[in-house]
Amino acid sequence: MSIDRDTFENTSEDELADLSVPDQVLGFLIANDDYAFKAREIASQTGLDEGPVSTALSRLKDRELVEHKATYWAVTDDEERLEGYSGYERATALFNEQLGPEDKDAWREHAPEKAHPSVDTEDDQ
């Protein structure tokens, strides 16, 4: 996974080395918690190989940190469970340093008005 120059210069070698594949995968899913992804999409977006991503997803599922349905993966909505995962704090801190804290209002401002076809809505039922 690539990092920006500022993170490269201001993050210790230990901190960069400590971000494991599961931490990177979980961090990506947390940053995109409104969506579910296929393993290959996660691999492509994070710059990781699909094999390690698939392994990480299985391990994260065993820890009940991600959910799996058909070929899609999403982060759990159990915030207490996430907060208890030590890698979550490291991943969140690193992503916040790189990208800044998430601004939900900015997300809403740019959100499409119509839900993605893969999302069940009450109107469809």
mmCIF file of C-alpha atoms in Angstrom:
data_model
loop_
_atom_site.group_PDB
_atom_site.id
_atom_site.type_symbol
_atom_site.label_atom_id
_atom_site.label_comp_id
_atom_site.label_asym_id
_atom_site.label_seq_id
_atom_site.Cartn_x
_atom_site.Cartn_y
_atom_site.Cartn_z
ATOM 1 C CA MET A 1 0.000 0.000 0.000
ATOM 2 C CA SER A 2 1.417 3.365 -0.898
ATOM 3 C CA ILE A 3 1.694 6.224 1.572
ATOM 4 C CA ASP A 4 2.067 9.928 1.023
ATOM 5 C CA ARG A 5 5.401 11.708 1.428
ATOM 6 C CA ASP A 6 4.325 13.478 4.631
ATOM 7 C CA THR A 7 3.463 10.150 6.289
ATOM 8 C CA PHE A 8 6.731 8.667 5.030
ATOM 9 C CA GLU A 9 8.725 11.497 6.603
ATOM 10 C CA ASN A 10 6.781 11.825 9.867
ATOM 11 C CA THR A 11 5.994 8.212 10.797
ATOM 12 C CA SER A 12 8.522 6.037 12.567
ATOM 13 C CA GLU A 13 9.850 2.908 10.885
ATOM 14 C CA ASP A 14 8.334 0.770 13.650
ATOM 15 C CA GLU A 15 4.886 2.285 13.131
ATOM 16 C CA LEU A 16 5.045 1.673 9.387
ATOM 17 C CA ALA A 17 6.276 -1.895 9.827
ATOM 18 C CA ASP A 18 3.621 -2.677 12.426
ATOM 19 C CA LEU A 19 0.686 -2.143 10.083
ATOM 20 C CA SER A 20 -0.073 -5.754 9.143
ATOM 21 C CA VAL A 21 -2.171 -6.926 6.208
ATOM 22 C CA PRO A 22 -5.203 -7.481 8.491
ATOM 23 C CA ASP A 23 -4.710 -3.964 9.900
ATOM 24 C CA GLN A 24 -4.581 -2.499 6.390
ATOM 25 C CA VAL A 25 -7.633 -4.466 5.253
ATOM 26 C CA LEU A 26 -9.602 -3.555 8.349
ATOM 27 C CA GLY A 27 -8.539 0.077 8.038
ATOM 28 C CA PHE A 28 -9.744 0.152 4.440
ATOM 29 C CA LEU A 29 -13.102 -1.384 5.355
ATOM 30 C CA ILE A 30 -13.537 1.015 8.270
ATOM 31 C CA ALA A 31 -12.769 3.977 6.023
ATOM 32 C CA ASN A 32 -15.415 2.657 3.609
ATOM 33 C CA ASP A 33 -17.914 1.355 6.147
ATOM 34 C CA ASP A 34 -20.955 2.180 4.009
ATOM 35 C CA TYR A 35 -19.933 -0.399 1.401
ATOM 36 C CA ALA A 36 -19.128 -4.086 0.987
ATOM 37 C CA PHE A 37 -16.319 -5.215 -1.309
ATOM 38 C CA LYS A 38 -15.004 -8.325 -2.998
ATOM 39 C CA ALA A 39 -11.560 -9.447 -1.838
ATOM 40 C CA ARG A 40 -10.020 -8.541 -5.193
ATOM 41 C CA GLU A 41 -11.449 -5.016 -4.940
ATOM 42 C CA ILE A 42 -9.919 -4.615 -1.478
ATOM 43 C CA ALA A 43 -6.598 -5.902 -2.798
ATOM 44 C CA SER A 44 -6.698 -3.490 -5.715
ATOM 45 C CA GLN A 45 -7.600 -0.487 -3.547
ATOM 46 C CA THR A 46 -4.960 -1.227 -0.891
ATOM 47 C CA GLY A 47 -2.165 -2.306 -3.224
ATOM 48 C CA LEU A 48 -1.943 -5.727 -1.577
ATOM 49 C CA ASP A 49 -1.974 -9.169 -3.190
ATOM 50 C CA GLU A 50 -5.354 -10.908 -3.237
ATOM 51 C CA GLY A 51 -4.091 -14.055 -1.440
ATOM 52 C CA PRO A 52 -2.987 -12.281 1.752
ATOM 53 C CA VAL A 53 -6.125 -10.110 1.641
ATOM 54 C CA SER A 54 -8.341 -13.221 1.493
ATOM 55 C CA THR A 55 -6.433 -14.783 4.385
ATOM 56 C CA ALA A 56 -6.717 -11.566 6.405
ATOM 57 C CA LEU A 57 -10.456 -11.373 5.725
ATOM 58 C CA SER A 58 -10.952 -14.937 6.973
ATOM 59 C CA ARG A 59 -9.022 -14.194 10.145
ATOM 60 C CA LEU A 60 -10.911 -10.944 10.691
ATOM 61 C CA LYS A 61 -14.173 -12.852 10.219
ATOM 62 C CA ASP A 62 -13.076 -15.403 12.856
ATOM 63 C CA ARG A 63 -12.616 -12.444 15.226
ATOM 64 C CA GLU A 64 -16.054 -11.122 14.209
ATOM 65 C CA LEU A 65 -14.548 -7.878 12.910
ATOM 66 C CA VAL A 66 -15.897 -8.262 9.382
ATOM 67 C CA GLU A 67 -19.017 -9.750 7.880
ATOM 68 C CA HIS A 68 -19.173 -11.963 4.808
ATOM 69 C CA LYS A 69 -22.086 -12.537 2.458
ATOM 70 C CA ALA A 70 -21.697 -14.305 -0.919
ATOM 71 C CA THR A 71 -18.447 -12.813 -2.281
ATOM 72 C CA TYR A 72 -18.711 -9.508 -0.394
ATOM 73 C CA TRP A 73 -16.987 -8.331 2.768
ATOM 74 C CA ALA A 74 -17.858 -5.423 5.066
ATOM 75 C CA VAL A 75 -16.663 -4.196 8.427
ATOM 76 C CA THR A 76 -18.816 -5.122 11.417
ATOM 77 C CA ASP A 77 -21.132 -2.483 12.826
ATOM 78 C CA ASP A 78 -20.234 -3.629 16.362
ATOM 79 C CA GLU A 79 -18.190 -0.615 17.470
ATOM 80 C CA GLU A 80 -17.294 -2.145 20.837
ATOM 81 C CA ARG A 81 -15.795 -5.146 19.070
ATOM 82 C CA LEU A 82 -13.775 -2.887 16.783
ATOM 83 C CA GLU A 83 -12.533 -0.762 19.655
ATOM 84 C CA GLY A 84 -11.297 -3.897 21.381
ATOM 85 C CA TYR A 85 -9.120 -4.861 18.426
ATOM 86 C CA SER A 86 -5.614 -3.490 18.954
ATOM 87 C CA GLY A 87 -4.897 -3.140 15.258
ATOM 88 C CA TYR A 88 -7.977 -0.980 14.831
ATOM 89 C CA GLU A 89 -6.454 1.857 16.834
ATOM 90 C CA ARG A 90 -3.161 1.713 14.935
ATOM 91 C CA ALA A 91 -4.906 1.555 11.556
ATOM 92 C CA THR A 92 -7.331 4.346 12.421
ATOM 93 C CA ALA A 93 -4.527 6.564 13.726
ATOM 94 C CA LEU A 94 -2.427 6.002 10.630
ATOM 95 C CA PHE A 95 -5.329 6.650 8.238
ATOM 96 C CA ASN A 96 -6.313 9.759 10.219
ATOM 97 C CA GLU A 97 -2.730 11.005 9.961
ATOM 98 C CA GLN A 98 -2.629 10.330 6.232
ATOM 99 C CA LEU A 99 -6.095 11.482 5.292
ATOM 100 C CA GLY A 100 -7.364 13.489 8.239
ATOM 101 C CA PRO A 101 -10.322 12.471 10.387
ATOM 102 C CA GLU A 102 -13.474 11.496 8.569
ATOM 103 C CA ASP A 103 -15.980 14.274 7.971
ATOM 104 C CA LYS A 104 -19.413 12.623 7.767
ATOM 105 C CA ASP A 105 -21.036 15.879 6.569
ATOM 106 C CA ALA A 106 -18.655 15.997 3.602
ATOM 107 C CA TRP A 107 -19.564 12.392 2.756
ATOM 108 C CA ARG A 108 -23.259 13.191 2.899
ATOM 109 C CA GLU A 109 -22.789 16.270 0.727
ATOM 110 C CA HIS A 110 -21.337 14.130 -2.074
ATOM 111 C CA ALA A 111 -23.510 11.053 -1.584
ATOM 112 C CA PRO A 112 -25.726 10.055 -4.477
ATOM 113 C CA GLU A 113 -29.408 10.733 -4.015
ATOM 114 C CA LYS A 114 -30.391 7.268 -5.177
ATOM 115 C CA ALA A 115 -29.073 4.172 -3.375
ATOM 116 C CA HIS A 116 -26.782 1.759 -5.217
ATOM 117 C CA PRO A 117 -28.769 -1.115 -6.809
ATOM 118 C CA SER A 118 -27.098 -3.601 -4.444
ATOM 119 C CA VAL A 119 -28.626 -1.863 -1.405
ATOM 120 C CA ASP A 120 -32.059 -3.041 -0.362
ATOM 121 C CA THR A 121 -34.454 -0.178 0.213
ATOM 122 C CA GLU A 122 -37.959 -0.246 1.621
ATOM 123 C CA ASP A 123 -39.303 1.005 -1.738
ATOM 124 C CA ASP A 124 -38.070 -2.180 -3.412
ATOM 125 C CA GLN A 125 -39.907 -4.498 -1.026
#
